[in-house]
mmCIF file of C-alpha atoms in Angstrom:
data_model
loop_
_atom_site.group_PDB
_atom_site.id
_atom_site.type_symbol
_atom_site.label_atom_id
_atom_site.label_comp_id
_atom_site.label_asym_id
_atom_site.label_seq_id
_atom_site.Cartn_x
_atom_site.Cartn_y
_atom_site.Cartn_z
ATOM 1 C CA MET A 969 -58.257 -54.777 8.453
ATOM 2 C CA ALA A 970 -55.361 -53.121 10.315
ATOM 3 C CA LYS A 971 -57.803 -51.878 12.927
ATOM 4 C CA ARG A 972 -59.113 -55.434 13.455
ATOM 5 C CA LYS A 973 -55.563 -56.785 13.847
ATOM 6 C CA TRP A 974 -54.839 -54.032 16.337
ATOM 7 C CA MET A 975 -57.916 -54.980 18.401
ATOM 8 C CA ILE A 976 -56.960 -58.682 18.365
ATOM 9 C CA GLY A 977 -53.445 -57.812 19.483
ATOM 10 C CA LEU A 978 -54.801 -55.673 22.280
ATOM 11 C CA ILE A 979 -57.087 -58.501 23.431
ATOM 12 C CA VAL A 980 -54.169 -60.957 23.364
ATOM 13 C CA LEU A 981 -52.046 -58.485 25.333
ATOM 14 C CA PHE A 982 -54.767 -58.093 27.974
ATOM 15 C CA ALA A 983 -55.147 -61.860 28.134
ATOM 16 C CA ILE A 984 -51.411 -62.309 28.710
ATOM 17 C CA PHE A 985 -51.437 -59.554 31.326
ATOM 18 C CA GLY A 986 -54.430 -61.139 33.065
ATOM 19 C CA TYR A 987 -52.778 -64.550 33.101
ATOM 20 C CA VAL A 988 -49.571 -63.137 34.557
ATOM 21 C CA ALA A 989 -51.545 -61.188 37.193
ATOM 22 C CA VAL A 990 -53.566 -64.255 38.187
ATOM 23 C CA ARG A 991 -50.382 -66.336 38.459
ATOM 24 C CA PHE A 992 -48.726 -63.605 40.519
ATOM 25 C CA LEU A 993 -51.671 -63.266 42.902
ATOM 26 C CA SER A 994 -52.035 -67.022 43.192
ATOM 27 C CA SER A 995 -48.364 -67.309 44.056
ATOM 28 C CA THR A 996 -48.656 -64.477 46.578
ATOM 29 C CA PHE A 997 -51.665 -66.071 48.293
ATOM 30 C CA ALA A 998 -49.923 -69.421 48.365
ATOM 31 C CA VAL A 999 -46.892 -67.874 50.042
ATOM 32 C CA GLU A 1000 -49.139 -66.121 52.559
ATOM 33 C CA ARG A 1001 -50.945 -69.391 53.326
ATOM 34 C CA LEU A 1002 -47.616 -71.154 53.743
ATOM 35 C CA VAL A 1003 -46.392 -68.426 56.115
ATOM 36 C CA GLN A 1004 -49.622 -68.643 58.105
ATOM 37 C CA GLN A 1005 -49.315 -72.421 58.310
ATOM 38 C CA LEU A 1006 -45.727 -72.140 59.455
ATOM 39 C CA GLU A 1007 -46.602 -69.502 62.032
ATOM 40 C CA SER A 1008 -49.559 -71.564 63.212
ATOM 41 C CA GLY A 1009 -47.335 -74.605 63.446
ATOM 42 C CA GLN A 1010 -44.763 -72.616 65.406
ATOM 43 C CA ASP A 1011 -47.483 -71.342 67.764
ATOM 44 C CA THR A 1012 -48.752 -74.883 68.256
ATOM 45 C CA GLU A 1013 -45.226 -76.134 68.775
ATOM 46 C CA ARG A 1014 -44.529 -73.347 71.267
ATOM 47 C CA HIS A 1015 -47.772 -74.108 73.119
ATOM 48 C CA GLN A 1016 -46.983 -77.816 73.180
ATOM 49 C CA SER A 1017 -43.478 -77.101 74.469
ATOM 50 C CA LEU A 1018 -44.855 -75.189 77.478
ATOM 51 C CA LYS A 1019 -45.047 -77.086 80.748
ATOM 52 C CA HIS A 1020 -48.719 -77.746 81.579
ATOM 53 C CA ILE A 1021 -49.463 -76.831 85.204
ATOM 54 C CA VAL A 1022 -52.869 -77.347 86.844
ATOM 55 C CA LEU A 1023 -53.715 -74.956 89.697
ATOM 56 C CA ILE A 1024 -56.675 -76.164 91.799
ATOM 57 C CA ALA A 1025 -58.215 -73.405 93.931
ATOM 58 C CA GLN A 1026 -60.258 -73.853 97.088
ATOM 59 C CA GLU A 1027 -63.019 -71.737 95.520
ATOM 60 C CA LEU A 1028 -63.052 -70.765 91.853
ATOM 61 C CA ASP A 1029 -63.844 -67.037 91.980
ATOM 62 C CA ASN A 1030 -62.582 -66.239 95.466
ATOM 63 C CA PRO A 1031 -60.490 -63.000 95.209
ATOM 64 C CA PHE A 1032 -57.630 -64.605 97.166
ATOM 65 C CA TRP A 1033 -57.377 -67.516 94.734
ATOM 66 C CA ARG A 1034 -57.726 -65.336 91.664
ATOM 67 C CA THR A 1035 -54.719 -63.372 92.941
ATOM 68 C CA VAL A 1036 -52.805 -66.635 93.479
ATOM 69 C CA GLU A 1037 -53.637 -67.432 89.839
ATOM 70 C CA GLN A 1038 -52.353 -64.022 88.731
ATOM 71 C CA GLY A 1039 -49.002 -64.556 90.459
ATOM 72 C CA ALA A 1040 -48.737 -68.089 89.064
ATOM 73 C CA LYS A 1041 -49.381 -66.882 85.525
ATOM 74 C CA GLU A 1042 -46.768 -64.130 85.814
ATOM 75 C CA ALA A 1043 -44.159 -66.694 86.858
ATOM 76 C CA ALA A 1044 -45.385 -69.141 84.197
ATOM 77 C CA ALA A 1045 -44.808 -66.534 81.477
ATOM 78 C CA GLN A 1046 -41.265 -66.117 82.752
ATOM 79 C CA PHE A 1047 -40.429 -69.818 82.982
ATOM 80 C CA GLY A 1048 -42.247 -71.178 79.927
ATOM 81 C CA MET A 1049 -45.284 -72.772 81.494
ATOM 82 C CA ASN A 1050 -49.026 -72.752 80.901
ATOM 83 C CA ILE A 1051 -51.408 -72.484 83.872
ATOM 84 C CA GLU A 1052 -54.775 -74.267 83.800
ATOM 85 C CA TYR A 1053 -56.928 -72.872 86.615
ATOM 86 C CA ALA A 1054 -59.753 -74.896 88.184
ATOM 87 C CA GLY A 1055 -61.752 -75.086 91.398
ATOM 88 C CA PRO A 1056 -65.201 -75.737 92.853
ATOM 89 C CA ILE A 1057 -67.843 -73.002 92.579
ATOM 90 C CA ARG A 1058 -68.268 -73.102 96.361
ATOM 91 C CA ILE A 1059 -65.864 -74.487 98.954
ATOM 92 C CA ASN A 1060 -66.149 -78.258 98.823
ATOM 93 C CA PRO A 1061 -63.169 -80.479 99.762
ATOM 94 C CA SER A 1062 -64.760 -83.492 98.056
ATOM 95 C CA GLU A 1063 -65.054 -81.517 94.819
ATOM 96 C CA GLN A 1064 -61.436 -80.379 95.182
ATOM 97 C CA MET A 1065 -60.332 -84.014 95.413
ATOM 98 C CA LYS A 1066 -62.426 -84.909 92.356
ATOM 99 C CA LEU A 1067 -60.698 -82.118 90.463
ATOM 100 C CA LEU A 1068 -57.320 -83.379 91.693
ATOM 101 C CA SER A 1069 -58.153 -86.897 90.462
ATOM 102 C CA LYS A 1070 -59.240 -85.475 87.106
ATOM 103 C CA ALA A 1071 -56.068 -83.394 86.861
ATOM 104 C CA ILE A 1072 -53.880 -86.448 87.535
ATOM 105 C CA ALA A 1073 -55.719 -88.364 84.782
ATOM 106 C CA SER A 1074 -54.940 -85.555 82.303
ATOM 107 C CA LYS A 1075 -51.209 -86.141 82.969
ATOM 108 C CA PRO A 1076 -50.022 -82.532 83.403
ATOM 109 C CA ASP A 1077 -46.399 -81.682 84.106
ATOM 110 C CA ALA A 1078 -47.248 -80.609 87.682
ATOM 111 C CA ILE A 1079 -50.146 -79.701 90.001
ATOM 112 C CA LEU A 1080 -50.508 -76.859 92.486
ATOM 113 C CA THR A 1081 -53.268 -77.501 95.012
ATOM 114 C CA GLN A 1082 -54.422 -76.643 98.511
ATOM 115 C CA GLY A 1083 -53.523 -79.262 101.085
ATOM 116 C CA ILE A 1084 -56.442 -81.222 102.544
ATOM 117 C CA ASP A 1085 -56.177 -83.290 105.725
ATOM 118 C CA GLU A 1086 -57.877 -86.420 104.369
ATOM 119 C CA PRO A 1087 -56.571 -89.975 103.712
ATOM 120 C CA GLN A 1088 -58.102 -89.892 100.212
ATOM 121 C CA TYR A 1089 -56.166 -86.707 99.442
ATOM 122 C CA ASN A 1090 -52.891 -88.329 100.534
ATOM 123 C CA GLU A 1091 -53.650 -91.321 98.294
ATOM 124 C CA LEU A 1092 -54.214 -89.039 95.316
ATOM 125 C CA VAL A 1093 -50.955 -87.194 95.962
ATOM 126 C CA SER A 1094 -49.106 -90.528 96.179
ATOM 127 C CA LYS A 1095 -50.704 -91.608 92.886
ATOM 128 C CA ALA A 1096 -49.530 -88.413 91.181
ATOM 129 C CA ILE A 1097 -45.981 -88.721 92.523
ATOM 130 C CA GLU A 1098 -45.808 -92.359 91.387
ATOM 131 C CA GLN A 1099 -46.741 -91.179 87.876
ATOM 132 C CA GLY A 1100 -43.985 -88.551 87.946
ATOM 133 C CA ILE A 1101 -46.344 -85.593 88.458
ATOM 134 C CA PRO A 1102 -44.927 -83.173 91.078
ATOM 135 C CA ILE A 1103 -47.435 -81.893 93.638
ATOM 136 C CA VAL A 1104 -46.823 -78.588 95.443
ATOM 137 C CA THR A 1105 -49.318 -77.439 98.080
ATOM 138 C CA VAL A 1106 -50.297 -73.778 98.398
ATOM 139 C CA ASP A 1107 -52.204 -71.819 101.081
ATOM 140 C CA SER A 1108 -52.708 -74.890 103.272
ATOM 141 C CA ASP A 1109 -50.178 -77.679 103.686
ATOM 142 C CA ALA A 1110 -50.551 -81.456 103.772
ATOM 143 C CA PRO A 1111 -47.294 -82.480 105.475
ATOM 144 C CA SER A 1112 -48.421 -86.088 105.946
ATOM 145 C CA SER A 1113 -48.738 -86.486 102.160
ATOM 146 C CA LYS A 1114 -45.938 -87.006 99.637
ATOM 147 C CA ARG A 1115 -46.232 -83.463 98.301
ATOM 148 C CA LEU A 1116 -42.830 -82.055 97.310
ATOM 149 C CA ALA A 1117 -43.163 -78.578 98.825
ATOM 150 C CA TYR A 1118 -45.496 -76.121 100.543
ATOM 151 C CA ILE A 1119 -45.707 -72.457 99.521
ATOM 152 C CA GLY A 1120 -47.838 -70.067 101.549
ATOM 153 C CA THR A 1121 -48.412 -68.286 104.817
ATOM 154 C CA ASP A 1122 -46.967 -69.624 108.052
ATOM 155 C CA ASN A 1123 -50.468 -69.952 109.465
ATOM 156 C CA GLN A 1124 -49.510 -70.623 113.059
ATOM 157 C CA ALA A 1125 -47.216 -67.593 113.038
ATOM 158 C CA ALA A 1126 -50.069 -65.563 111.493
ATOM 159 C CA GLY A 1127 -52.284 -66.600 114.393
ATOM 160 C CA VAL A 1128 -49.622 -65.450 116.839
ATOM 161 C CA GLN A 1129 -49.369 -62.151 114.969
ATOM 162 C CA MET A 1130 -53.147 -61.734 115.153
ATOM 163 C CA GLY A 1131 -53.050 -62.366 118.910
ATOM 164 C CA GLN A 1132 -50.358 -59.747 119.363
ATOM 165 C CA LEU A 1133 -52.365 -57.308 117.249
ATOM 166 C CA VAL A 1134 -55.518 -57.858 119.310
ATOM 167 C CA VAL A 1135 -53.716 -57.525 122.646
ATOM 168 C CA ARG A 1136 -52.038 -54.330 121.485
ATOM 169 C CA ASP A 1137 -54.862 -52.619 119.604
ATOM 170 C CA SER A 1138 -58.170 -53.903 120.964
ATOM 171 C CA ALA A 1139 -60.254 -51.124 122.480
ATOM 172 C CA HIS A 1140 -61.378 -53.491 125.234
ATOM 173 C CA GLN A 1141 -60.112 -56.395 127.250
ATOM 174 C CA GLY A 1142 -62.546 -59.181 127.963
ATOM 175 C CA LYS A 1143 -64.280 -61.943 126.043
ATOM 176 C CA ILE A 1144 -63.399 -62.803 122.440
ATOM 177 C CA GLY A 1145 -65.466 -64.485 119.733
ATOM 178 C CA VAL A 1146 -63.689 -66.151 116.790
ATOM 179 C CA ILE A 1147 -65.082 -67.070 113.376
ATOM 180 C CA LEU A 1148 -63.071 -69.481 111.216
ATOM 181 C CA GLY A 1149 -63.500 -69.901 107.494
ATOM 182 C CA SER A 1150 -63.770 -73.655 108.029
ATOM 183 C CA GLU A 1151 -63.368 -75.754 111.142
ATOM 184 C CA HIS A 1152 -61.938 -78.554 108.988
ATOM 185 C CA ALA A 1153 -59.272 -76.500 107.193
ATOM 186 C CA ASP A 1154 -55.772 -77.069 108.517
ATOM 187 C CA ASN A 1155 -54.692 -73.475 107.864
ATOM 188 C CA GLN A 1156 -57.632 -72.105 109.869
ATOM 189 C CA GLN A 1157 -56.928 -74.415 112.812
ATOM 190 C CA MET A 1158 -53.275 -73.416 112.806
ATOM 191 C CA ARG A 1159 -54.239 -69.726 112.904
ATOM 192 C CA LEU A 1160 -56.532 -70.423 115.834
ATOM 193 C CA GLU A 1161 -53.820 -72.409 117.607
ATOM 194 C CA GLY A 1162 -51.300 -69.576 117.219
ATOM 195 C CA PHE A 1163 -53.900 -67.044 118.351
ATOM 196 C CA ARG A 1164 -54.697 -69.082 121.475
ATOM 197 C CA THR A 1165 -51.041 -69.148 122.550
ATOM 198 C CA ILE A 1166 -51.067 -65.341 122.878
ATOM 199 C CA ILE A 1167 -54.550 -64.915 124.348
ATOM 200 C CA GLU A 1168 -54.123 -67.659 126.966
ATOM 201 C CA GLN A 1169 -50.955 -66.053 128.320
ATOM 202 C CA THR A 1170 -52.393 -62.518 128.379
ATOM 203 C CA PRO A 1171 -54.442 -61.543 131.461
ATOM 204 C CA GLY A 1172 -57.792 -59.896 130.765
ATOM 205 C CA PHE A 1173 -58.586 -61.737 127.504
ATOM 206 C CA GLU A 1174 -60.562 -64.949 127.026
ATOM 207 C CA ILE A 1175 -61.835 -66.825 123.959
ATOM 208 C CA VAL A 1176 -65.441 -67.794 124.750
ATOM 209 C CA ALA A 1177 -66.750 -68.959 121.349
ATOM 210 C CA VAL A 1178 -65.431 -70.337 118.035
ATOM 211 C CA GLN A 1179 -67.706 -70.860 115.023
ATOM 212 C CA SER A 1180 -67.332 -71.468 111.266
ATOM 213 C CA SER A 1181 -68.560 -69.357 108.331
ATOM 214 C CA ASN A 1182 -67.643 -71.752 105.489
ATOM 215 C CA ILE A 1183 -65.948 -68.673 104.020
ATOM 216 C CA SER A 1184 -69.347 -67.061 103.468
ATOM 217 C CA ARG A 1185 -70.052 -63.423 104.266
ATOM 218 C CA ILE A 1186 -73.707 -64.209 104.965
ATOM 219 C CA GLU A 1187 -72.870 -67.144 107.227
ATOM 220 C CA ALA A 1188 -70.245 -65.062 109.075
ATOM 221 C CA ALA A 1189 -72.952 -62.453 109.801
ATOM 222 C CA ARG A 1190 -75.357 -65.148 110.986
ATOM 223 C CA GLN A 1191 -72.756 -66.767 113.234
ATOM 224 C CA ALA A 1192 -71.805 -63.370 114.677
ATOM 225 C CA GLU A 1193 -75.444 -62.713 115.589
ATOM 226 C CA LEU A 1194 -75.813 -66.143 117.224
ATOM 227 C CA MET A 1195 -72.530 -65.744 119.064
ATOM 228 C CA LEU A 1196 -73.475 -62.331 120.435
ATOM 229 C CA SER A 1197 -76.931 -63.555 121.415
ATOM 230 C CA GLU A 1198 -75.298 -66.248 123.523
ATOM 231 C CA HIS A 1199 -72.411 -64.068 124.740
ATOM 232 C CA PRO A 1200 -73.621 -60.443 124.738
ATOM 233 C CA ASP A 1201 -70.559 -59.386 126.734
ATOM 234 C CA ILE A 1202 -68.121 -60.245 123.903
ATOM 235 C CA ARG A 1203 -65.870 -57.242 123.403
ATOM 236 C CA THR A 1204 -63.636 -58.394 120.536
ATOM 237 C CA MET A 1205 -64.400 -60.494 117.434
ATOM 238 C CA ILE A 1206 -61.914 -62.067 115.044
ATOM 239 C CA GLY A 1207 -62.496 -63.339 111.507
ATOM 240 C CA PHE A 1208 -59.809 -65.720 110.223
ATOM 241 C CA SER A 1209 -60.838 -65.903 106.541
ATOM 242 C CA ALA A 1210 -61.357 -63.219 103.917
ATOM 243 C CA TRP A 1211 -65.108 -62.531 104.293
ATOM 244 C CA ASP A 1212 -65.465 -63.159 108.018
ATOM 245 C CA ALA A 1213 -64.736 -59.667 109.375
ATOM 246 C CA VAL A 1214 -67.115 -58.019 106.899
ATOM 247 C CA GLY A 1215 -69.802 -60.528 107.874
ATOM 248 C CA ILE A 1216 -69.159 -59.855 111.559
ATOM 249 C CA VAL A 1217 -69.673 -56.117 110.978
ATOM 250 C CA GLU A 1218 -72.968 -56.823 109.218
ATOM 251 C CA GLY A 1219 -74.045 -59.040 112.110
ATOM 252 C CA LEU A 1220 -73.231 -56.264 114.584
ATOM 253 C CA GLN A 1221 -75.211 -53.777 112.510
ATOM 254 C CA ALA A 1222 -78.209 -56.134 112.355
ATOM 255 C CA LEU A 1223 -78.187 -56.317 116.166
ATOM 256 C CA HIS A 1224 -77.479 -52.570 116.525
ATOM 257 C CA LYS A 1225 -74.534 -53.653 118.649
ATOM 258 C CA SER A 1226 -71.707 -51.241 119.432
ATOM 259 C CA GLY A 1227 -68.584 -51.439 121.552
ATOM 260 C CA VAL A 1228 -67.163 -54.528 119.811
ATOM 261 C CA THR A 1229 -63.729 -54.317 118.183
ATOM 262 C CA VAL A 1230 -63.403 -56.358 114.961
ATOM 263 C CA PHE A 1231 -60.233 -57.757 113.395
ATOM 264 C CA GLY A 1232 -60.069 -59.526 110.058
ATOM 265 C CA PHE A 1233 -57.912 -61.482 107.625
ATOM 266 C CA ASP A 1234 -56.916 -60.483 104.077
ATOM 267 C CA ASP A 1235 -57.887 -57.352 102.183
ATOM 268 C CA VAL A 1236 -60.943 -57.829 99.976
ATOM 269 C CA GLU A 1237 -62.348 -54.474 98.890
ATOM 270 C CA ALA A 1238 -65.212 -54.623 101.408
ATOM 271 C CA THR A 1239 -62.692 -55.081 104.227
ATOM 272 C CA GLN A 1240 -60.673 -52.104 103.023
ATOM 273 C CA ARG A 1241 -63.798 -49.906 103.025
ATOM 274 C CA ALA A 1242 -64.791 -51.110 106.504
ATOM 275 C CA ILE A 1243 -61.329 -50.266 107.831
ATOM 276 C CA ALA A 1244 -61.556 -46.790 106.273
ATOM 277 C CA ARG A 1245 -64.918 -46.288 108.037
ATOM 278 C CA GLY A 1246 -63.556 -47.578 111.325
ATOM 279 C CA ASP A 1247 -65.871 -50.617 111.411
ATOM 280 C CA ILE A 1248 -62.886 -52.977 111.343
ATOM 281 C CA ALA A 1249 -59.861 -52.082 113.478
ATOM 282 C CA ALA A 1250 -57.280 -53.922 111.351
ATOM 283 C CA SER A 1251 -56.768 -56.904 109.057
ATOM 284 C CA LEU A 1252 -53.842 -59.274 108.711
ATOM 285 C CA VAL A 1253 -53.091 -59.499 105.000
ATOM 286 C CA GLN A 1254 -51.498 -62.448 103.218
ATOM 287 C CA GLN A 1255 -49.599 -62.161 99.927
ATOM 288 C CA PRO A 1256 -51.482 -64.440 97.496
ATOM 289 C CA LYS A 1257 -49.720 -63.098 94.416
ATOM 290 C CA ASP A 1258 -46.384 -64.021 95.971
ATOM 291 C CA ILE A 1259 -47.758 -67.471 96.823
ATOM 292 C CA GLY A 1260 -48.655 -68.137 93.172
ATOM 293 C CA PHE A 1261 -45.389 -66.733 91.835
ATOM 294 C CA GLU A 1262 -43.172 -68.593 94.310
ATOM 295 C CA ALA A 1263 -45.044 -71.877 93.796
ATOM 296 C CA VAL A 1264 -44.350 -71.787 90.056
ATOM 297 C CA SER A 1265 -40.754 -70.736 90.754
ATOM 298 C CA VAL A 1266 -40.327 -73.852 92.913
ATOM 299 C CA LEU A 1267 -41.759 -75.995 90.102
ATOM 300 C CA HIS A 1268 -39.184 -74.464 87.746
ATOM 301 C CA ARG A 1269 -36.422 -75.559 90.132
ATOM 302 C CA ILE A 1270 -37.928 -79.039 90.293
ATOM 303 C CA PHE A 1271 -38.064 -79.292 86.481
ATOM 304 C CA GLU A 1272 -34.453 -78.096 86.232
ATOM 305 C CA HIS A 1273 -33.367 -80.621 88.902
ATOM 306 C CA ASN A 1274 -32.120 -77.798 91.109
ATOM 307 C CA PRO A 1275 -32.424 -77.667 94.907
ATOM 308 C CA TYR A 1276 -35.749 -76.281 96.137
ATOM 309 C CA PRO A 1277 -37.204 -75.489 99.574
ATOM 310 C CA ASN A 1278 -39.460 -78.066 101.189
ATOM 311 C CA THR A 1279 -41.329 -75.156 102.783
ATOM 312 C CA HIS A 1280 -41.387 -71.536 101.663
ATOM 313 C CA TYR A 1281 -43.346 -69.081 103.809
ATOM 314 C CA THR A 1282 -44.639 -65.881 102.264
ATOM 315 C CA GLY A 1283 -45.162 -62.774 104.378
ATOM 316 C CA THR A 1284 -48.088 -60.992 105.988
ATOM 317 C CA LYS A 1285 -48.714 -57.315 106.739
ATOM 318 C CA VAL A 1286 -51.128 -55.352 108.901
ATOM 319 C CA LEU A 1287 -53.735 -53.213 107.165
ATOM 320 C CA ASP A 1288 -55.322 -50.554 109.357
ATOM 321 C CA LYS A 1289 -56.563 -46.974 109.171
ATOM 322 C CA ARG A 1290 -53.203 -45.461 110.048
#
């Protein structure tokens, strides 16, 4: 009988212990869930408190624009902003304007976008400004629009610098062929304009052909071949967008053409390798990371109602084998 009572007591004790343990674990899990909910709510609140900035690239996976994005995100982390990056798969101004219209409809806190010299673009910028959405142009300006600021290279000055580089370092005087990334892009035309001012005042040099690659390495090679077929006495070739010089080199190789000095723009990896091999004499390099960082910094000033520059030019440097 005593043994049976002892067993019942033990069972009751285990039951009480089990109940307490279940209550303890239940309470612990509830606390953990509450903490997770609070943390999740804080994360959501923090995310919602970040300024939403849309950055519209000229071409989604172009190395230049990805570096602009990198600089913008570094500044955004510093100033409490969130960068949404978008752009057409291939260069397409109409698609850029569609993306701009879509961005305006999403009502972000601000938009960073390349300037486009089109009436429709100016209308979209005006629409954004009227809705209280600041627009800052990067890489290429749109001074006739109501954009608040431009951040990027002084493209006309870059063209002048390229002209000075060619006159100083070209292995030959004589005829020059130029390939632009786009004949419709304002920044490309400004580079060409600056370049012309130096070449036209320098005896022994003459621009005989200007073509467009649509910022395509393959098209740059094709245009180089066509240009040299028409002007076989070209002695210097210039590429004014990132893939042009590499394409020019490939066009020269396809024609087994030597004795042509090539100059490029920007520093994609293929350009760096071509400079190391001596296929490209030099390249004028922009600072896309600085462009992205400074653009977001200007937006921070705008949000804080502090003075900001209407135009902020970022630098360039010469990349060569030396």
